[in-house]
Each structure stands twice: as structure tokens, then as C-alpha cells.
Tab-separated table of C-alpha atoms in Angstrom:
chain	number	residue	atom	x	y	z
U	1	UNK	CA	-32.012	55.315	-36.956
U	2	UNK	CA	-29.051	53.428	-35.435
U	3	UNK	CA	-29.604	51.155	-32.472
U	4	UNK	CA	-29.819	52.627	-28.980
U	5	UNK	CA	-27.881	51.216	-26.033
U	6	UNK	CA	-28.098	51.983	-22.321
U	7	UNK	CA	-24.984	52.471	-20.228
U	8	UNK	CA	-25.777	50.189	-17.304
U	9	UNK	CA	-23.049	51.664	-15.117
U	10	UNK	CA	-24.855	55.022	-15.106
U	11	UNK	CA	-28.515	54.168	-15.745
U	12	UNK	CA	-31.015	52.182	-13.664
U	13	UNK	CA	-28.687	52.368	-10.677
U	14	UNK	CA	-31.554	51.820	-8.245
U	15	UNK	CA	-31.557	48.184	-9.411
U	16	UNK	CA	-29.089	45.362	-8.904
U	17	UNK	CA	-26.666	45.354	-11.812
U	18	UNK	CA	-27.893	42.105	-13.340
U	19	UNK	CA	-31.482	43.432	-13.257
U	20	UNK	CA	-30.575	46.501	-15.310
U	21	UNK	CA	-30.421	44.517	-18.579
U	22	UNK	CA	-34.127	43.694	-18.448
U	23	UNK	CA	-34.997	47.203	-17.274
U	24	UNK	CA	-33.180	48.677	-20.261
U	25	UNK	CA	-35.002	46.354	-22.657
U	26	UNK	CA	-38.398	47.245	-21.218
U	27	UNK	CA	-37.566	50.937	-21.448
U	28	UNK	CA	-37.006	50.643	-25.198
U	29	UNK	CA	-33.228	50.236	-25.570
U	30	UNK	CA	-31.900	47.601	-27.976
U	31	UNK	CA	-28.557	46.925	-26.289
U	32	UNK	CA	-26.286	47.854	-23.417
U	33	UNK	CA	-22.771	49.013	-22.639
U	34	UNK	CA	-20.837	48.755	-19.372
U	35	UNK	CA	-17.859	50.756	-18.215
U	36	UNK	CA	-15.921	48.468	-15.880
U	37	UNK	CA	-17.898	45.242	-15.328
U	38	UNK	CA	-15.029	43.328	-13.759
U	39	UNK	CA	-16.350	42.865	-10.225
U	40	UNK	CA	-19.275	40.710	-11.349
U	41	UNK	CA	-18.714	37.140	-12.613
U	42	UNK	CA	-18.692	37.015	-16.409
U	43	UNK	CA	-21.164	34.147	-16.327
U	44	UNK	CA	-23.636	36.292	-14.363
U	45	UNK	CA	-23.367	39.118	-16.884
U	46	UNK	CA	-23.693	36.748	-19.827
U	47	UNK	CA	-26.803	35.112	-18.394
U	48	UNK	CA	-28.399	38.483	-17.637
U	49	UNK	CA	-27.704	39.765	-21.157
U	50	UNK	CA	-29.001	36.576	-22.769
U	51	UNK	CA	-32.109	36.468	-20.577
U	52	UNK	CA	-32.992	40.042	-21.530
U	53	UNK	CA	-31.972	39.482	-25.175
U	54	UNK	CA	-29.688	42.508	-24.970
U	55	UNK	CA	-26.450	42.522	-26.990
U	56	UNK	CA	-23.423	44.152	-25.382
U	57	UNK	CA	-22.174	47.087	-27.434
U	58	UNK	CA	-19.065	48.051	-25.462
U	59	UNK	CA	-16.927	47.538	-22.386
U	60	UNK	CA	-13.879	49.498	-21.223
U	61	UNK	CA	-10.472	48.166	-20.369
U	62	UNK	CA	-10.137	47.933	-16.568
U	63	UNK	CA	-9.636	50.912	-14.287
U	64	UNK	CA	-8.189	50.096	-10.849
U	65	UNK	CA	-10.580	52.427	-9.046
U	66	UNK	CA	-13.473	53.830	-11.040
U	67	UNK	CA	-14.438	56.291	-8.295
U	68	UNK	CA	-11.207	58.223	-8.550
U	69	UNK	CA	-8.221	56.157	-9.651
U	70	UNK	CA	-6.342	55.910	-12.956
U	71	UNK	CA	-8.299	55.578	-16.180
U	72	UNK	CA	-6.176	52.997	-17.936
U	73	UNK	CA	-2.519	52.728	-18.834
U	74	UNK	CA	-2.270	52.521	-22.625
U	75	UNK	CA	-0.402	55.844	-22.918
U	76	UNK	CA	1.530	55.638	-19.664
U	77	UNK	CA	5.236	55.011	-20.373
U	78	UNK	CA	6.853	52.011	-18.672
U	79	UNK	CA	3.450	50.455	-17.924
U	80	UNK	CA	3.291	48.117	-20.909
U	81	UNK	CA	3.119	44.866	-18.868
U	82	UNK	CA	0.212	46.240	-16.839
U	83	UNK	CA	-1.575	47.453	-19.951
U	84	UNK	CA	-1.146	44.123	-21.709
U	85	UNK	CA	-2.413	42.187	-18.702
U	86	UNK	CA	-5.464	44.422	-18.405
U	87	UNK	CA	-6.183	44.314	-22.124
U	88	UNK	CA	-6.106	40.518	-22.227
U	89	UNK	CA	-8.508	40.504	-19.292
U	90	UNK	CA	-10.844	42.816	-21.227
U	91	UNK	CA	-10.514	40.712	-24.373
U	92	UNK	CA	-11.475	37.557	-22.475
U	93	UNK	CA	-14.555	39.275	-21.037
U	94	UNK	CA	-15.510	40.757	-24.412
U	95	UNK	CA	-15.413	37.299	-25.968
U	96	UNK	CA	-17.581	35.872	-23.188
U	97	UNK	CA	-20.133	38.680	-23.541
U	98	UNK	CA	-19.756	38.954	-27.327
U	99	UNK	CA	-19.144	42.673	-26.828
U	100	UNK	CA	-18.917	44.599	-30.082
U	101	UNK	CA	-16.241	47.057	-28.915
U	102	UNK	CA	-13.511	47.364	-26.302
U	103	UNK	CA	-12.708	50.953	-25.370
U	104	UNK	CA	-8.983	51.203	-24.638
U	105	UNK	CA	-8.400	53.728	-21.855
U	106	UNK	CA	-5.296	55.882	-22.388
U	107	UNK	CA	-4.724	57.017	-18.816
U	108	UNK	CA	-3.055	60.170	-17.524
U	109	UNK	CA	0.176	61.013	-19.345
U	110	UNK	CA	1.701	63.610	-21.639
U	111	UNK	CA	4.565	64.166	-24.037
U	112	UNK	CA	6.364	62.241	-26.738
U	113	UNK	CA	7.036	59.180	-24.605
U	114	UNK	CA	3.328	58.867	-23.885
U	115	UNK	CA	2.511	59.187	-27.573
U	116	UNK	CA	4.985	56.452	-28.474
U	117	UNK	CA	3.661	54.197	-25.702
U	118	UNK	CA	0.082	54.714	-26.878
U	119	UNK	CA	0.947	53.885	-30.482
U	120	UNK	CA	2.885	50.773	-29.485
U	121	UNK	CA	0.194	49.511	-27.123
U	122	UNK	CA	-2.628	50.129	-29.588
U	123	UNK	CA	-0.695	48.352	-32.331
U	124	UNK	CA	-0.103	45.364	-30.050
U	125	UNK	CA	-3.740	45.271	-28.895
U	126	UNK	CA	-5.142	45.425	-32.409
U	127	UNK	CA	-2.995	42.452	-33.401
U	128	UNK	CA	-4.290	40.232	-30.581
U	129	UNK	CA	-7.649	39.643	-32.276
U	130	UNK	CA	-8.250	41.302	-35.663
U	131	UNK	CA	-11.959	40.466	-35.389
U	132	UNK	CA	-12.427	42.379	-32.122
U	133	UNK	CA	-13.343	46.020	-32.643
U	134	UNK	CA	-11.379	48.467	-30.485
U	135	UNK	CA	-11.983	52.167	-29.852
U	136	UNK	CA	-10.213	55.173	-28.400
U	137	UNK	CA	-12.081	58.164	-26.965
U	138	UNK	CA	-11.007	61.764	-26.358
U	139	UNK	CA	-12.059	62.890	-22.870
U	140	UNK	CA	-12.261	66.533	-21.852
U	141	UNK	CA	-9.741	67.972	-19.416
U	142	UNK	CA	-12.366	69.521	-17.146
U	143	UNK	CA	-13.786	66.144	-16.184
U	144	UNK	CA	-10.515	64.227	-16.404
U	145	UNK	CA	-7.499	66.530	-15.915
U	146	UNK	CA	-4.304	65.098	-17.344
U	147	UNK	CA	-5.945	62.443	-19.516
U	148	UNK	CA	-3.645	61.816	-22.456
U	149	UNK	CA	-6.236	61.676	-25.239
U	150	UNK	CA	-8.147	64.945	-25.056
U	151	UNK	CA	-8.500	66.098	-28.655
U	152	UNK	CA	-10.323	64.596	-31.651
U	153	UNK	CA	-7.718	65.676	-34.206
U	154	UNK	CA	-5.085	64.026	-31.994
U	155	UNK	CA	-7.180	60.850	-31.941
U	156	UNK	CA	-7.620	60.845	-35.717
U	157	UNK	CA	-3.877	61.245	-36.244
U	158	UNK	CA	-3.188	58.342	-33.880
U	159	UNK	CA	-5.679	56.131	-35.706
U	160	UNK	CA	-3.962	56.948	-38.999
U	161	UNK	CA	-0.559	56.208	-37.516
U	162	UNK	CA	-1.599	52.834	-36.104
U	163	UNK	CA	-3.489	51.953	-39.265
U	164	UNK	CA	-5.319	48.946	-37.817
U	165	UNK	CA	-8.614	48.006	-39.468
U	166	UNK	CA	-10.168	47.001	-36.150
U	167	UNK	CA	-9.340	50.257	-34.345
U	168	UNK	CA	-11.662	53.265	-34.552
U	169	UNK	CA	-12.973	56.383	-32.851
U	170	UNK	CA	-15.446	56.502	-29.986
U	171	UNK	CA	-17.366	59.747	-30.391
U	172	UNK	CA	-18.933	61.073	-27.207
U	173	UNK	CA	-20.973	64.167	-28.051
U	174	UNK	CA	-20.693	65.460	-24.486
U	175	UNK	CA	-16.896	65.343	-24.561
U	176	UNK	CA	-16.832	66.799	-28.088
U	177	UNK	CA	-18.907	69.760	-26.904
U	178	UNK	CA	-16.795	70.263	-23.798
U	179	UNK	CA	-13.549	70.106	-25.778
U	180	UNK	CA	-14.474	72.203	-28.823
U	181	UNK	CA	-17.812	73.907	-28.180
U	182	UNK	CA	-19.211	72.404	-31.406
U	183	UNK	CA	-20.088	68.717	-31.143
U	184	UNK	CA	-21.769	68.666	-34.561
U	185	UNK	CA	-18.699	70.012	-36.357
U	186	UNK	CA	-16.505	67.409	-34.656
U	187	UNK	CA	-18.900	64.670	-35.744
U	188	UNK	CA	-18.965	65.816	-39.344
U	189	UNK	CA	-15.176	66.174	-39.495
U	190	UNK	CA	-14.416	62.724	-38.099
U	191	UNK	CA	-17.301	60.586	-39.389
U	192	UNK	CA	-14.983	58.285	-41.319
U	193	UNK	CA	-13.283	57.152	-38.097
U	194	UNK	CA	-16.363	56.802	-35.845
U	195	UNK	CA	-17.272	53.281	-34.674
U	196	UNK	CA	-19.340	54.028	-31.549
U	197	UNK	CA	-21.388	57.041	-30.401
U	198	UNK	CA	-22.311	58.166	-26.888
U	199	UNK	CA	-24.721	60.913	-25.878
U	200	UNK	CA	-25.431	63.054	-22.813
U	201	UNK	CA	-26.597	66.558	-22.051
U	202	UNK	CA	-24.111	69.407	-21.903
U	203	UNK	CA	-23.412	71.017	-19.541
U	204	UNK	CA	-23.952	68.666	-16.630
U	205	UNK	CA	-23.887	65.286	-18.403
U	206	UNK	CA	-27.520	64.549	-17.560
U	207	UNK	CA	-30.301	63.555	-19.983
U	208	UNK	CA	-29.545	64.383	-23.649
U	209	UNK	CA	-32.178	67.092	-23.959
U	210	UNK	CA	-31.849	70.834	-24.378
U	211	UNK	CA	-28.540	72.361	-23.406
U	212	UNK	CA	-25.720	73.154	-25.804
U	213	UNK	CA	-25.873	70.112	-28.109
U	214	UNK	CA	-28.273	70.034	-31.060
U	215	UNK	CA	-29.115	66.341	-30.929
U	216	UNK	CA	-31.666	66.389	-33.765
U	217	UNK	CA	-28.853	67.713	-35.980
U	218	UNK	CA	-26.434	65.095	-34.606
U	219	UNK	CA	-28.870	62.249	-35.350
U	220	UNK	CA	-29.677	63.646	-38.791
U	221	UNK	CA	-25.969	63.812	-39.638
U	222	UNK	CA	-25.500	60.201	-38.555
U	223	UNK	CA	-28.475	59.131	-40.672
U	224	UNK	CA	-27.159	60.964	-43.733
U	225	UNK	CA	-23.780	59.298	-43.266
U	226	UNK	CA	-25.380	55.861	-43.099
U	227	UNK	CA	-24.040	55.219	-39.608
U	228	UNK	CA	-25.348	51.818	-38.493
U	229	UNK	CA	-23.514	51.386	-35.193
U	230	UNK	CA	-24.675	51.948	-31.641
U	231	UNK	CA	-25.744	55.206	-30.026
U	232	UNK	CA	-25.317	54.756	-26.305
U	233	UNK	CA	-26.914	56.790	-23.532
U	234	UNK	CA	-24.004	57.484	-21.189
U	235	UNK	CA	-25.256	60.075	-18.735
U	236	UNK	CA	-26.057	60.690	-15.082
U	237	UNK	CA	-29.855	60.905	-14.724
U	238	UNK	CA	-31.161	63.930	-12.866
U	239	UNK	CA	-33.183	61.522	-10.712
U	240	UNK	CA	-34.336	57.957	-11.281
U	241	UNK	CA	-33.702	56.804	-14.822
U	242	UNK	CA	-37.239	56.077	-16.034
U	243	UNK	CA	-38.836	59.515	-15.423
U	244	UNK	CA	-36.116	61.098	-17.557
U	245	UNK	CA	-36.563	58.828	-20.591
U	246	UNK	CA	-38.893	61.153	-22.501
U	247	UNK	CA	-36.019	61.853	-24.895
U	248	UNK	CA	-35.894	58.150	-25.775
U	249	UNK	CA	-39.551	57.857	-26.708
U	250	UNK	CA	-39.337	61.133	-28.661
U	251	UNK	CA	-36.288	59.869	-30.528
U	252	UNK	CA	-37.873	56.545	-31.421
U	253	UNK	CA	-41.257	58.041	-32.183
U	254	UNK	CA	-43.013	55.746	-29.721
U	255	UNK	CA	-43.904	55.899	-26.057
U	256	UNK	CA	-41.238	54.188	-23.973
U	257	UNK	CA	-42.638	51.310	-21.963
U	258	UNK	CA	-42.758	51.726	-18.200
U	259	UNK	CA	-40.433	49.752	-16.006
U	260	UNK	CA	-42.374	47.603	-13.590
């Protein structure tokens, strides 16, 4: 089974951010991801990750206001200087944290100009550090109206057009289910492009149990494909994080350790 990461932006939110690394380790996760960790000193994050022995799987490019502002600028025409500045900021942080992936946020845009801007910005970003893995992620229009990248076939075509070895697909099963109604089919169709996987329940984006997504089938498909990347828990717990971690112990075949 691939390694399991905890999204520290969404999980263990009753704790100070730097304490969430250790909480995730004790709960049974093997790594972490963070959405927009730009308000905390990089040295603080690095020390917390090292102390807990938790590798960083992924960070996002910056968003000016996570609670309701833009989600990136990579596909927004005439915003290339802002995108480049933000990407270099993300690249610096990823190097400090040794983050495996940087998720490049497309932002809200539409049309041919947006497509051309996205291609140009992705091509530029991929060239900045060929050893840094980059991802793009389709996001459903219910949760993020107007987001440019909202279809997995669209994402695959963009990846083919850019043709960069260090650029791949971020597959979020929740978004795949919301977009198509068949997360498993999306996974099977786009396995060759997938670099990072995220999971959550659907509907509701809570714990990845029950609901519309057949996670045993998802995990079995990943195993058959030899996927050896991260599977990250990116969901909003129904309550405190620990009481809802039964899915984690079931998935690993062991009882998750309690957080003290």
C-alpha cells in the first residue's frame, strides 16, 4: 500500500500548527501535506517536520486569501509576473521543506487566453527546477465556481501539451466524484499521469468512509498499477480528527495509536 499523508491544514486543527506533525505521526500517518503554509516561518515548519520525522509530500502555490480569495494565478491572463513571483516563493519553501510536490493553482479564468496563459506558465515553472515535481489538479465547479481547471480530460491534454517530465496530475477522488460521478473510472483512465492522490468522503468532504466513492476499489486499482506515491487525507473531519480515524486503522490493518 502506498504511503499515507495527513493534510495538516484540515486535520488536527485543535492543535497549534507545528504540533500537528507529531500528532499525525502518532496517529499512524507516514507524511504530511500543507495547503498554504506561508504564514509560518519556514524554519519552524522544517524543525517540526524533522522532529516528528515526517516528510512533506506536497504544498500549494500561494493563495492571497485561503478563506475566500483567489486560488492561484497560473491560468489568469496578464498575471504572469504575479504567478512567477508566487511560484518562486513556493519553490524556495519546497526546497527548505524538501517537499515532494508543488501543486500549481490555476485560479479562476476561462477561454483560449486562459489556456495559453496556463500552458506558458506551466512550461516556465517546469523549467525552473527539473528535479522538483509539480502537479495540477482539477477542482469541481460546485466547490470552486469559475476555477479554470475543472476536468480531468482537460488536465491530461494540458499535461501532454506541456510535455514536461516533472509535471503530473494530482488526483483528488472527491473532486473526481463530484465532477464525473465515477471516481474509479477517472482513476483508471488517467493512471499514467497521476503523481499524487488525495482522498475524502463524498458528498460532504468528510472522512473517506461510506458515501459515493468505493475506496477499497480505488486502493486496489492503485496497488495493481504499482502506484508508489502518496495518498493524502484531505478532508474536513466531522468532529475532532482522532475519533474519525477508524478508516486509517482499517486501511493499514492495525489499530491507529491514540493521540495523547
